[in-house]
Short mmCIF file of C-alpha atoms in Angstrom, two decimals:
data_model
loop_
_atom_site.label_atom_id
_atom_site.label_comp_id
_atom_site.label_asym_id
_atom_site.label_seq_id
_atom_site.Cartn_x
_atom_site.Cartn_y
_atom_site.Cartn_z
CA UNK A 177 -0.02 0.03 -0.06
CA UNK A 178 1.27 3.54 -0.73
CA UNK A 179 1.10 6.21 1.80
CA UNK A 180 2.06 9.96 1.74
CA UNK A 181 3.66 11.17 4.87
CA UNK A 182 3.03 14.93 5.19
CA UNK A 183 5.41 16.69 7.36
CA UNK A 184 4.00 19.88 9.11
CA UNK A 185 6.36 21.89 11.52
CA UNK A 186 6.70 25.29 13.02
CA UNK A 187 8.26 27.60 10.21
CA UNK A 188 10.69 29.85 12.17
CA UNK A 189 12.52 26.80 13.41
CA UNK A 190 12.74 25.43 9.85
CA UNK A 191 14.04 28.49 8.46
CA UNK A 192 16.70 28.87 10.94
CA UNK A 193 17.87 25.42 10.28
CA UNK A 194 17.73 26.16 6.57
CA UNK A 195 19.95 29.37 6.65
CA UNK A 196 22.65 27.46 8.55
CA UNK A 197 22.97 24.71 5.97
CA UNK A 198 20.87 25.39 3.09
CA UNK A 199 20.58 22.42 0.68
CA UNK A 200 22.36 20.01 3.22
CA UNK A 201 20.27 17.27 4.84
CA UNK A 202 20.47 17.01 8.56
CA UNK A 203 22.25 13.80 9.75
CA UNK A 204 18.86 12.76 11.31
CA UNK A 205 17.12 13.01 7.92
CA UNK A 206 19.99 11.51 6.08
CA UNK A 207 19.82 8.42 8.11
CA UNK A 208 15.97 8.32 7.94
CA UNK A 209 16.46 8.32 4.13
CA UNK A 210 18.93 5.46 4.07
CA UNK A 211 16.72 3.43 6.39
CA UNK A 212 13.70 3.92 4.26
CA UNK A 213 15.72 2.91 1.29
CA UNK A 214 17.31 -0.09 2.85
CA UNK A 215 13.94 -1.39 4.03
CA UNK A 216 12.61 -1.17 0.36
CA UNK A 217 9.88 1.56 1.55
CA UNK A 218 10.89 4.72 -0.10
CA UNK A 219 9.27 5.75 -3.29
CA UNK A 220 9.95 9.54 -3.19
CA UNK A 221 10.65 12.43 -0.86
CA UNK A 222 11.42 16.18 -0.84
CA UNK A 223 11.78 19.01 1.24
CA UNK A 224 9.96 22.21 0.46
CA UNK A 225 11.31 25.68 0.62
CA UNK A 226 9.86 28.11 3.20
CA UNK A 227 6.29 29.48 2.67
CA UNK A 228 7.88 32.98 1.97
CA UNK A 229 8.74 31.59 -1.50
CA UNK A 230 5.28 30.27 -2.15
CA UNK A 231 2.54 31.44 -4.42
CA UNK A 232 -1.11 30.32 -4.28
CA UNK A 233 -3.19 30.15 -7.18
CA UNK A 234 -7.15 30.16 -7.55
CA UNK A 235 -9.58 30.77 -10.22
CA UNK A 236 -12.67 32.92 -9.31
CA UNK A 237 -15.28 34.08 -11.85
CA UNK A 238 -13.02 32.86 -14.76
CA UNK A 239 -10.17 34.95 -13.69
CA UNK A 240 -7.00 33.64 -12.31
CA UNK A 241 -5.53 35.10 -9.10
CA UNK A 242 -2.04 34.63 -7.97
CA UNK A 243 -1.29 35.58 -4.32
CA UNK A 244 1.97 35.84 -2.60
CA UNK A 245 2.49 33.29 0.00
CA UNK A 246 0.26 30.39 1.10
CA UNK A 247 -2.70 30.65 3.42
CA UNK A 248 -0.50 30.87 6.44
CA UNK A 249 -3.11 31.07 9.30
CA UNK A 250 -1.64 27.95 10.98
CA UNK A 251 1.50 28.02 12.79
CA UNK A 252 2.62 24.75 11.57
CA UNK A 253 3.49 24.75 7.92
CA UNK A 254 3.75 22.02 5.41
CA UNK A 255 7.44 21.44 5.03
CA UNK A 256 8.02 18.37 3.02
CA UNK A 257 6.78 14.81 2.24
CA UNK A 258 7.72 11.23 1.86
CA UNK A 259 5.93 8.82 -0.51
CA UNK A 260 6.32 5.22 0.88
CA UNK A 261 5.26 1.77 -0.03
CA UNK A 262 4.69 -0.56 2.92
CA UNK A 263 2.45 -3.36 4.06
CA UNK A 264 -0.30 -1.47 6.05
CA UNK A 265 -1.19 1.69 7.85
CA UNK A 266 0.40 0.39 11.07
CA UNK A 267 3.86 0.08 9.40
CA UNK A 268 3.29 3.47 7.82
CA UNK A 269 2.63 5.09 11.24
CA UNK A 270 5.75 3.45 12.57
CA UNK A 271 7.78 5.04 9.74
CA UNK A 272 6.07 8.40 10.58
CA UNK A 273 7.01 7.99 14.11
CA UNK A 274 10.69 7.66 13.13
CA UNK A 275 10.69 10.68 11.04
CA UNK A 276 12.96 13.18 12.58
CA UNK A 277 10.26 15.93 12.42
CA UNK A 278 7.72 13.89 14.43
CA UNK A 279 9.67 15.04 17.54
CA UNK A 280 8.49 18.54 17.37
CA UNK A 281 6.21 18.85 14.48
CA UNK A 282 3.45 16.65 13.13
CA UNK A 283 3.71 13.95 10.42
CA UNK A 284 0.34 13.21 8.86
CA UNK A 285 -0.08 9.78 7.36
CA UNK A 286 -2.42 9.58 4.20
CA UNK A 287 -3.29 6.24 2.34
CA UNK A 288 -3.21 7.04 -1.43
CA UNK A 289 -6.11 6.02 -3.66
CA UNK A 290 -5.27 3.29 -6.01
CA UNK A 291 -6.65 4.68 -9.04
CA UNK A 292 -4.44 2.92 -11.77
CA UNK A 293 -5.59 -0.58 -10.56
CA UNK A 294 -2.10 -1.77 -9.67
CA UNK B 62 -9.70 16.81 47.71
CA UNK B 63 -6.08 15.69 47.78
CA UNK B 64 -4.22 14.00 45.07
CA UNK B 65 -3.80 11.04 47.12
CA UNK B 66 -7.45 10.47 47.48
CA UNK B 67 -7.77 10.69 43.85
CA UNK B 68 -5.18 8.14 43.24
CA UNK B 69 -6.65 5.83 45.80
CA UNK B 70 -9.95 6.32 44.10
CA UNK B 71 -8.44 5.61 40.74
CA UNK B 72 -6.60 2.56 41.87
CA UNK B 73 -9.57 0.97 43.70
CA UNK B 74 -11.79 1.82 40.71
CA UNK B 75 -9.31 0.15 38.31
CA UNK B 76 -9.27 -3.09 40.44
CA UNK B 77 -12.97 -3.18 40.61
CA UNK B 78 -13.39 -2.24 36.86
CA UNK B 79 -11.90 -5.43 35.45
CA UNK B 80 -13.32 -7.58 38.06
CA UNK B 81 -16.90 -6.24 37.36
CA UNK B 82 -16.49 -6.40 33.44
CA UNK B 83 -15.48 -10.00 33.82
CA UNK B 84 -18.39 -10.69 36.20
CA UNK B 85 -20.95 -8.84 34.08
CA UNK B 86 -19.74 -10.35 30.78
CA UNK B 87 -19.22 -13.88 31.88
CA UNK B 88 -22.85 -14.99 31.37
CA UNK B 89 -23.60 -12.92 28.35
CA UNK B 90 -20.29 -13.01 26.68
CA UNK B 91 -21.15 -9.50 25.73
CA UNK B 92 -17.91 -7.59 26.70
CA UNK B 93 -18.94 -4.49 24.87
CA UNK B 94 -22.36 -4.31 26.66
CA UNK B 95 -20.62 -5.00 30.06
CA UNK B 96 -18.20 -2.18 29.30
CA UNK B 97 -21.18 0.20 28.45
CA UNK B 98 -22.98 -0.56 31.68
CA UNK B 99 -19.83 -0.08 33.71
CA UNK B 100 -18.58 3.09 31.92
CA UNK B 101 -21.40 5.07 33.52
CA UNK B 102 -20.86 3.60 37.00
CA UNK B 103 -16.93 4.25 36.54
CA UNK B 104 -17.52 7.83 35.45
CA UNK B 105 -19.72 8.59 38.49
CA UNK B 106 -17.40 6.82 40.75
CA UNK B 107 -14.59 8.99 39.79
CA UNK B 108 -16.69 11.98 40.20
CA UNK B 109 -18.08 11.28 43.65
CA UNK B 110 -15.35 9.07 45.42
CA UNK B 111 -12.73 11.86 45.64
CA UNK B 112 -15.37 13.99 47.13
CA UNK B 113 -17.35 11.56 49.45
CA UNK B 114 -14.47 9.31 50.00
CA UNK B 115 -13.92 5.60 48.63
CA UNK B 116 -16.89 3.50 49.85
CA UNK B 117 -16.07 0.66 52.26
CA UNK B 118 -17.29 -1.67 49.51
CA UNK B 119 -16.39 -0.26 46.14
CA UNK B 120 -17.43 -3.30 44.00
CA UNK B 121 -20.93 -3.16 45.60
CA UNK B 122 -21.08 0.43 44.87
CA UNK B 123 -20.10 0.07 41.13
CA UNK B 124 -22.23 -3.03 40.70
CA UNK B 125 -25.43 -1.12 42.12
CA UNK B 126 -24.94 1.55 39.53
CA UNK B 127 -23.96 -0.74 36.53
CA UNK B 128 -26.70 -3.35 37.36
CA UNK B 129 -29.85 -1.45 36.36
CA UNK B 130 -28.34 -0.34 33.05
CA UNK B 131 -27.05 -3.89 32.29
CA UNK B 132 -30.44 -5.58 33.07
CA UNK B 133 -32.46 -2.79 31.08
CA UNK B 134 -30.24 -3.26 28.08
CA UNK B 135 -30.52 -7.08 27.97
CA UNK B 136 -34.29 -6.88 28.61
CA UNK B 137 -34.56 -4.55 25.63
CA UNK B 138 -32.47 -6.63 23.40
CA UNK B 139 -33.40 -10.15 24.32
CA UNK B 140 -37.05 -10.24 25.47
CA UNK B 141 -38.14 -12.18 22.12
CA UNK B 142 -35.28 -14.73 22.16
CA UNK B 143 -34.63 -15.40 25.89
CA UNK B 144 -37.76 -14.70 27.84
CA UNK B 145 -38.53 -13.11 31.20
CA UNK B 146 -37.35 -16.07 33.25
CA UNK B 147 -33.78 -15.91 32.17
CA UNK B 148 -33.73 -12.26 32.79
CA UNK B 149 -35.25 -12.64 36.31
CA UNK B 150 -32.50 -15.16 37.22
CA UNK B 151 -29.81 -12.81 35.94
CA UNK B 152 -31.29 -9.86 37.90
CA UNK B 153 -31.49 -11.81 41.01
CA UNK B 154 -27.89 -12.98 40.73
CA UNK B 155 -26.74 -9.37 40.18
CA UNK B 156 -28.75 -8.07 43.10
CA UNK B 157 -27.26 -10.74 45.24
CA UNK B 158 -23.78 -9.95 44.34
CA UNK B 159 -24.32 -6.24 44.83
CA UNK B 160 -25.71 -6.94 48.39
CA UNK B 161 -22.65 -9.08 49.32
CA UNK B 162 -19.59 -8.22 47.19
CA UNK B 163 -17.56 -11.18 48.83
CA UNK B 164 -19.79 -13.32 46.70
CA UNK B 165 -18.74 -11.74 43.45
CA UNK B 166 -16.63 -14.40 41.84
CA UNK B 167 -13.36 -13.24 40.38
CA UNK B 168 -13.70 -14.04 36.58
CA UNK B 169 -10.93 -11.59 35.41
CA UNK B 170 -8.56 -14.58 34.57
CA UNK B 171 -11.37 -16.20 32.63
CA UNK B 172 -11.69 -12.88 30.70
CA UNK B 173 -8.03 -12.70 30.11
CA UNK B 174 -8.23 -16.27 28.67
CA UNK B 175 -11.10 -15.19 26.46
CA UNK B 176 -9.26 -12.12 25.14
CA UNK B 177 -5.98 -14.14 24.53
CA UNK B 178 -7.81 -16.99 22.64
CA UNK B 179 -6.16 -18.25 19.52
CA UNK B 180 -9.46 -17.21 17.42
CA UNK B 181 -8.50 -13.54 18.34
CA UNK B 182 -6.02 -11.81 16.01
CA UNK B 183 -2.67 -12.23 17.85
CA UNK B 184 -1.76 -8.43 17.77
CA UNK B 185 -5.13 -7.57 19.39
CA UNK B 186 -4.75 -9.82 22.52
CA UNK B 187 -2.78 -7.42 24.51
CA UNK B 188 -4.86 -4.28 23.57
CA UNK B 189 -8.06 -6.18 24.29
CA UNK B 190 -6.79 -7.32 27.80
CA UNK B 191 -5.72 -3.84 28.52
CA UNK B 192 -9.07 -2.44 27.60
CA UNK B 193 -11.23 -4.95 29.27
CA UNK B 194 -9.37 -5.60 32.55
CA UNK B 195 -7.88 -2.11 32.93
CA UNK B 196 -10.36 0.09 31.26
CA UNK B 197 -7.88 1.89 29.14
CA UNK B 198 -9.35 3.77 26.16
CA UNK B 199 -8.66 2.72 22.49
CA UNK B 200 -6.92 6.20 22.09
CA UNK B 201 -4.50 5.44 24.97
CA UNK B 202 -3.89 1.99 23.69
CA UNK B 203 -3.40 3.10 20.15
CA UNK B 204 -0.72 5.73 21.22
CA UNK B 205 1.12 3.06 22.98
CA UNK B 206 0.95 0.53 20.18
CA UNK B 207 1.60 3.11 17.51
CA UNK B 208 -1.60 2.24 15.64
CA UNK B 209 -4.10 4.87 14.34
CA UNK B 210 -6.79 5.45 17.00
CA UNK B 211 -9.62 4.83 14.58
CA UNK B 212 -8.01 1.46 13.52
CA UNK B 213 -7.37 0.33 17.08
CA UNK B 214 -10.92 1.23 17.87
CA UNK B 215 -12.35 -0.78 15.14
CA UNK B 216 -10.27 -3.83 15.86
CA UNK B 217 -11.31 -3.83 19.48
CA UNK B 218 -14.96 -3.61 18.48
CA UNK B 219 -14.33 -6.69 15.92
CA UNK B 220 -12.43 -8.65 18.63
CA UNK B 221 -15.18 -8.21 21.13
CA UNK B 222 -17.77 -9.20 18.41
CA UNK B 223 -15.84 -12.22 17.89
CA UNK B 224 -15.92 -13.34 21.37
CA UNK B 225 -19.65 -12.86 21.51
CA UNK B 226 -20.39 -14.45 18.08
CA UNK B 227 -18.10 -17.40 18.00
CA UNK B 228 -18.91 -18.27 21.63
CA UNK B 229 -15.47 -18.14 22.94
CA UNK B 230 -15.65 -19.68 26.43
CA UNK B 231 -15.05 -17.47 29.55
CA UNK B 232 -13.20 -20.10 31.47
CA UNK B 233 -9.77 -21.17 32.80
CA UNK B 234 -8.93 -24.11 30.50
CA UNK B 235 -8.54 -27.65 31.64
CA UNK B 236 -5.07 -28.82 32.99
CA UNK B 237 -3.92 -30.25 29.57
CA UNK B 238 -4.81 -27.10 27.67
CA UNK B 239 -3.64 -24.69 30.24
CA UNK B 240 0.07 -24.30 29.44
CA UNK B 241 -0.68 -23.46 25.81
CA UNK B 242 -3.48 -20.97 26.60
CA UNK B 243 -1.53 -19.46 29.48
CA UNK B 244 1.28 -18.70 26.99
CA UNK B 245 -1.08 -16.47 25.13
CA UNK B 246 -2.20 -14.58 28.19
CA UNK B 247 1.43 -14.12 29.35
CA UNK B 248 2.52 -13.13 25.81
CA UNK B 249 -0.03 -10.34 25.68
CA UNK B 250 1.17 -8.92 29.08
CA UNK B 251 4.80 -9.26 27.91
CA UNK B 252 3.95 -7.41 24.56
CA UNK B 253 2.47 -4.68 26.67
CA UNK B 254 5.32 -4.36 28.81
CA UNK B 255 7.87 -4.50 26.02
CA UNK B 256 6.11 -1.51 24.49
CA UNK B 257 6.22 0.36 27.70
CA UNK B 258 9.89 -0.41 28.07
CA UNK B 259 11.13 0.65 24.68
CA UNK B 260 9.42 3.94 24.49
CA UNK B 261 10.69 5.38 27.65
CA UNK B 262 10.20 8.94 27.09
CA UNK B 263 6.53 8.68 26.35
CA UNK B 264 4.13 9.02 29.46
CA UNK B 265 1.67 6.79 27.71
CA UNK B 266 4.31 4.18 27.51
CA UNK B 267 5.40 4.59 31.07
CA UNK B 268 1.96 4.00 32.23
CA UNK B 269 1.57 0.93 29.95
CA UNK B 270 4.71 -0.54 31.62
CA UNK B 271 3.00 -0.07 35.04
CA UNK B 272 -0.27 -1.68 33.86
CA UNK B 273 1.61 -4.65 32.46
CA UNK B 274 3.24 -5.19 35.78
CA UNK B 275 -0.06 -4.82 37.49
CA UNK B 276 -1.55 -7.53 35.14
CA UNK B 277 1.51 -9.75 35.82
CA UNK B 278 0.88 -9.53 39.60
CA UNK B 279 -2.69 -10.30 39.16
CA UNK B 280 -2.07 -13.35 37.07
CA UNK B 281 0.77 -14.62 39.34
CA UNK B 282 -1.63 -14.22 42.34
CA UNK B 283 -4.67 -15.93 40.61
CA UNK B 284 -2.43 -18.88 39.46
CA UNK B 285 0.10 -19.36 42.08
CA UNK B 286 1.11 -22.67 40.86
CA UNK B 287 2.16 -21.57 37.52
CA UNK B 288 6.07 -21.04 37.50
CA UNK B 289 6.06 -19.07 34.09
CA UNK B 290 3.60 -16.30 35.51
CA UNK B 291 5.99 -15.82 38.33
CA UNK B 292 8.79 -15.91 35.71
CA UNK B 293 7.29 -13.05 33.83
CA UNK B 294 6.62 -10.83 36.79
CA UNK B 295 10.33 -11.42 37.89
CA UNK B 296 11.45 -10.50 34.47
CA UNK B 297 9.30 -7.23 34.53
CA UNK B 298 10.51 -6.28 37.96
CA UNK B 299 14.17 -6.86 37.04
CA UNK B 300 13.96 -4.51 34.04
CA UNK B 301 11.81 -1.94 35.93
CA UNK B 302 14.52 -1.80 38.54
CA UNK B 303 16.90 -0.25 36.16
CA UNK B 304 14.34 2.24 34.61
CA UNK B 305 15.71 5.30 36.27
CA UNK B 306 19.17 4.36 35.30
CA UNK B 307 18.48 4.29 31.52
CA UNK B 308 18.46 8.14 31.26
CA UNK B 309 20.73 10.83 32.40
CA UNK B 310 19.44 13.82 34.40
CA UNK B 311 19.37 15.71 31.08
CA UNK B 312 17.29 13.00 29.61
CA UNK B 313 20.14 11.51 27.43
CA UNK B 314 20.41 7.82 26.70
CA UNK B 315 22.68 5.66 28.86
CA UNK B 316 23.78 2.27 27.50
CA UNK B 317 23.49 -0.72 29.82
CA UNK B 318 27.05 -1.29 30.59
CA UNK B 319 27.39 2.45 31.66
CA UNK B 320 24.29 2.64 33.87
CA UNK B 321 24.80 3.94 37.53
CA UNK B 322 24.33 0.82 39.75
CA UNK B 323 23.50 3.07 42.72
CA UNK B 324 20.29 4.06 41.09
CA UNK B 325 19.02 0.58 40.36
CA UNK B 326 16.03 -0.21 42.53
CA UNK B 327 17.27 -2.75 45.02
CA UNK B 328 13.85 -3.53 46.43
CA UNK B 329 12.61 -4.55 42.93
CA UNK B 330 15.62 -6.67 42.36
CA UNK B 331 15.28 -8.56 45.64
CA UNK B 332 11.58 -9.02 44.88
CA UNK B 333 12.38 -10.31 41.38
CA UNK B 334 15.19 -12.61 42.75
CA UNK B 335 12.66 -14.18 45.18
CA UNK B 336 10.09 -14.80 42.66
CA UNK B 337 12.70 -16.45 40.15
CA UNK B 338 13.75 -18.86 42.96
CA UNK B 339 10.12 -19.76 43.72
CA UNK B 340 9.42 -20.21 40.03
CA UNK B 341 12.53 -22.46 39.44
CA UNK B 342 11.57 -24.67 42.32
CA UNK B 343 7.99 -25.09 41.09
CA UNK B 344 8.65 -26.74 37.87
CA UNK B 345 9.67 -26.85 34.30
CA UNK B 346 11.75 -23.90 32.89
CA UNK B 347 10.10 -21.70 30.18
CA UNK B 348 11.13 -18.82 28.30
CA UNK B 349 10.20 -16.02 31.04
CA UNK B 350 12.16 -17.81 33.60
CA UNK B 351 15.11 -17.77 31.29
CA UNK B 352 14.89 -14.26 30.27
CA UNK B 353 14.49 -13.47 33.98
CA UNK B 354 17.76 -15.49 34.84
CA UNK B 355 19.46 -13.57 32.05
CA UNK B 356 18.40 -10.35 33.82
CA UNK B 357 19.67 -11.77 37.01
CA UNK B 358 23.13 -12.55 35.53
CA UNK B 359 23.26 -9.11 34.19
CA UNK B 360 22.32 -7.40 37.49
CA UNK B 361 24.98 -9.57 39.19
CA UNK B 362 27.26 -6.77 38.28
CA UNK B 363 25.96 -4.72 41.43
CA UNK B 364 27.57 -7.45 43.47
CA UNK B 365 30.53 -8.77 41.63
CA UNK B 366 31.17 -5.70 39.50
CA UNK B 367 30.93 -7.74 36.46
CA UNK B 368 27.94 -9.18 34.61
CA UNK B 369 28.11 -13.02 34.48
CA UNK B 370 28.57 -13.28 30.61
CA UNK B 371 29.19 -17.02 30.53
CA UNK B 372 26.00 -17.68 32.14
CA UNK B 373 24.26 -15.05 29.82
CA UNK B 374 25.63 -16.96 26.74
CA UNK B 375 24.42 -20.36 28.12
CA UNK B 376 20.96 -19.00 28.80
CA UNK B 377 20.53 -17.38 25.39
CA UNK B 378 21.56 -20.85 23.89
CA UNK B 379 18.64 -22.38 25.74
CA UNK B 380 16.33 -19.56 24.78
CA UNK B 381 17.28 -19.75 21.08
CA UNK B 382 16.58 -23.40 20.94
CA UNK B 383 13.20 -22.83 22.58
CA UNK B 384 12.12 -19.71 20.30
CA UNK B 385 14.23 -19.64 17.29
CA UNK B 386 13.77 -15.86 17.39
CA UNK B 387 16.20 -13.62 15.48
CA UNK B 388 16.08 -11.19 18.24
CA UNK B 389 17.48 -13.68 20.72
CA UNK B 390 20.21 -14.46 18.06
CA UNK B 391 20.99 -10.90 18.21
CA UNK B 392 21.32 -10.62 21.97
CA UNK B 393 23.25 -13.71 22.23
CA UNK B 394 25.78 -12.42 19.63
CA UNK B 395 26.38 -9.34 21.88
CA UNK B 396 26.93 -11.55 24.91
CA UNK B 397 29.13 -13.85 22.78
CA UNK B 398 31.51 -10.84 22.04
CA UNK B 399 32.26 -10.87 25.80
CA UNK B 400 33.10 -14.51 26.02
CA UNK B 401 34.41 -15.57 22.61
CA UNK B 402 35.45 -12.07 21.06
CA UNK B 403 34.12 -9.93 18.43
CA UNK B 404 34.75 -11.95 15.21
CA UNK B 405 32.85 -14.89 16.65
CA UNK B 406 29.97 -12.65 17.55
CA UNK B 407 29.90 -11.02 14.06
CA UNK B 408 30.14 -14.41 12.48
CA UNK B 409 27.14 -15.65 14.68
CA UNK B 410 25.04 -12.80 13.08
CA UNK B 411 25.33 -14.24 9.55
CA UNK B 412 22.14 -16.42 10.04
CA UNK B 413 20.07 -13.48 10.65
CA UNK B 414 21.59 -11.02 8.37
CA UNK B 415 19.11 -11.75 5.62
CA UNK B 416 16.02 -12.04 7.76
CA UNK B 417 13.50 -9.53 6.58
CA UNK B 418 12.46 -8.71 10.27
CA UNK B 419 15.82 -7.30 11.01
CA UNK B 420 15.80 -4.82 7.94
CA UNK B 421 13.89 -2.32 9.87
CA UNK B 422 14.80 -3.46 13.55
CA UNK B 423 16.80 -0.57 15.02
CA UNK B 424 18.52 -2.59 17.86
CA UNK B 425 19.88 -5.00 15.16
CA UNK B 426 21.75 -2.15 13.26
CA UNK B 427 22.97 -0.60 16.50
CA UNK B 428 24.34 -3.77 17.84
CA UNK B 429 25.92 -4.74 14.39
CA UNK B 430 27.41 -1.23 14.27
CA UNK B 431 28.82 -1.46 17.83
CA UNK B 432 30.41 -4.98 17.23
CA UNK B 433 31.86 -3.90 13.79
CA UNK B 434 33.31 -0.69 15.32
CA UNK B 435 35.10 -2.52 18.14
CA UNK B 436 36.50 -5.15 15.65
CA UNK B 437 37.87 -2.12 13.55
CA UNK B 438 35.68 -2.40 10.55
CA UNK B 439 35.03 1.31 10.53
CA UNK B 440 32.97 1.61 7.08
CA UNK B 441 30.82 -1.22 7.90
CA UNK B 442 30.18 0.21 11.43
CA UNK B 443 29.43 3.58 10.03
CA UNK B 444 26.85 2.25 7.56
CA UNK B 445 25.11 0.08 10.06
CA UNK B 446 24.92 2.96 12.51
CA UNK B 447 23.41 5.27 9.82
CA UNK B 448 20.53 2.73 9.48
CA UNK B 449 20.22 2.61 13.30
CA UNK B 450 19.88 6.36 13.51
CA UNK B 451 17.28 6.41 10.72
CA UNK B 452 15.21 3.62 12.41
CA UNK B 453 15.08 5.23 15.97
CA UNK B 454 11.85 6.44 17.24
CA UNK B 455 13.03 7.76 20.64
CA UNK B 456 14.90 10.90 20.28
CA UNK B 457 17.25 10.15 23.32
CA UNK B 458 18.35 7.07 21.55
CA UNK B 459 18.67 8.84 18.24
CA UNK B 460 20.86 11.45 19.74
CA UNK B 461 23.04 8.76 21.35
CA UNK B 462 23.53 6.84 18.13
CA UNK B 463 24.42 10.14 16.20
CA UNK B 464 27.02 10.68 18.79
CA UNK B 465 28.38 7.07 18.31
CA UNK B 466 28.38 7.67 14.59
CA UNK B 467 30.28 10.85 15.01
CA UNK B 468 32.92 9.04 16.91
CA UNK B 469 33.36 6.58 13.93
CA UNK B 470 33.77 9.49 11.58
CA UNK B 471 36.11 11.41 13.77
CA UNK B 472 38.50 8.91 15.54
#
């Protein structure tokens, strides 16, 4: 079964981390990646740039509006994701618990609809 | 209202809860119905006991509140099928029990055997026992077992329906069947304790370890003739005695061989040693007694200054032949390093290296990294330590492993 792990964490902390070592994965995340690959669970994963670089798009009355930034009402921002393939939701939750951001943020586990019939 | 009164109320209520669920469900096999009836009684007890004091007869108090609900519900549901006579008998039995709570038979053990029945999904036996005997909620259990709460709730409901629909007996099995069935009960308690033990930083898990010990005491006292029940309790007390020593004051992880003996709980160790002696005298030696004996050989360090590694390896040999478990093979390898050296230990890991269950088992990679590092195989150690870091769920453990990996890079 495929699951999306959505990583939400408080943005200021993330930005601070990013400035110090932009583009470098923390040792925790590097190890987590390796473990996912070794266990054969990893399909994809990426870290997103901070929401200051984001744009939001919506179409209203046939007109496209582009806004700066996301809807940033919440303290915790969506900061990255993993797409994994594991046996069941229990295993997916276990992987989410191992995700370094689970220590201070929230990792949401979402099963993926199987629309291709495979 | 002091905290102490509340704690007493909670403890007494907990003891009564399991006793009364077992009693109320024994005849109908309707665990969910018994829980519903008791939930109300239990809630009002937690409200009024801390204020009015714990009644002299808590069981009778709770049963009186739960009784009417239970019989009403049964009357509504079963009138057509069972008839009034049956309900009348049942009501009388419940009323009698409420009038004289010494007459309430303790059917908790029977309920535990029902929950640990082979027809119940293996992974659900421990959660089911925790819920029915201790009244833990699905949310609390889900957090401890790392299962989504909704999933845990559904599975608990399914398991209870299975007890009712397939007519799983509420009974302590006959002599010849007892050892096998008792295994399932003990295994469920062991699973609950192991969960509570590994996730030490988590208050849910801490509570789970306490509850498991409480259940272990209950089973050992209800089945005084069963050495394995004592063995399991001894095992849990040995490990619990070292709980405080497993973390520094700042919360950092402390490996076993560096733990401060002075903060081991001597009282619990003494209690464990006594239980293990009684168990060994009483009969055949099973896996829990052996695991307890391994703990005993480890804590020998507080007397002799050194763990008895020869005994530990010998005990793991026996345990391995009993269980064939890769986790046992892993622990044996770590002990073997102390008696026969690192190369022998690493060679002994070859049999489990391709075991799929080890691929995402953090202690396997941490132990492998430790052995390889000490044997001077730095690259292999670094790779294994990286996987161990990535698999850790506990932040204290993760930080410790990162430190260990740093040493490999540096030195």
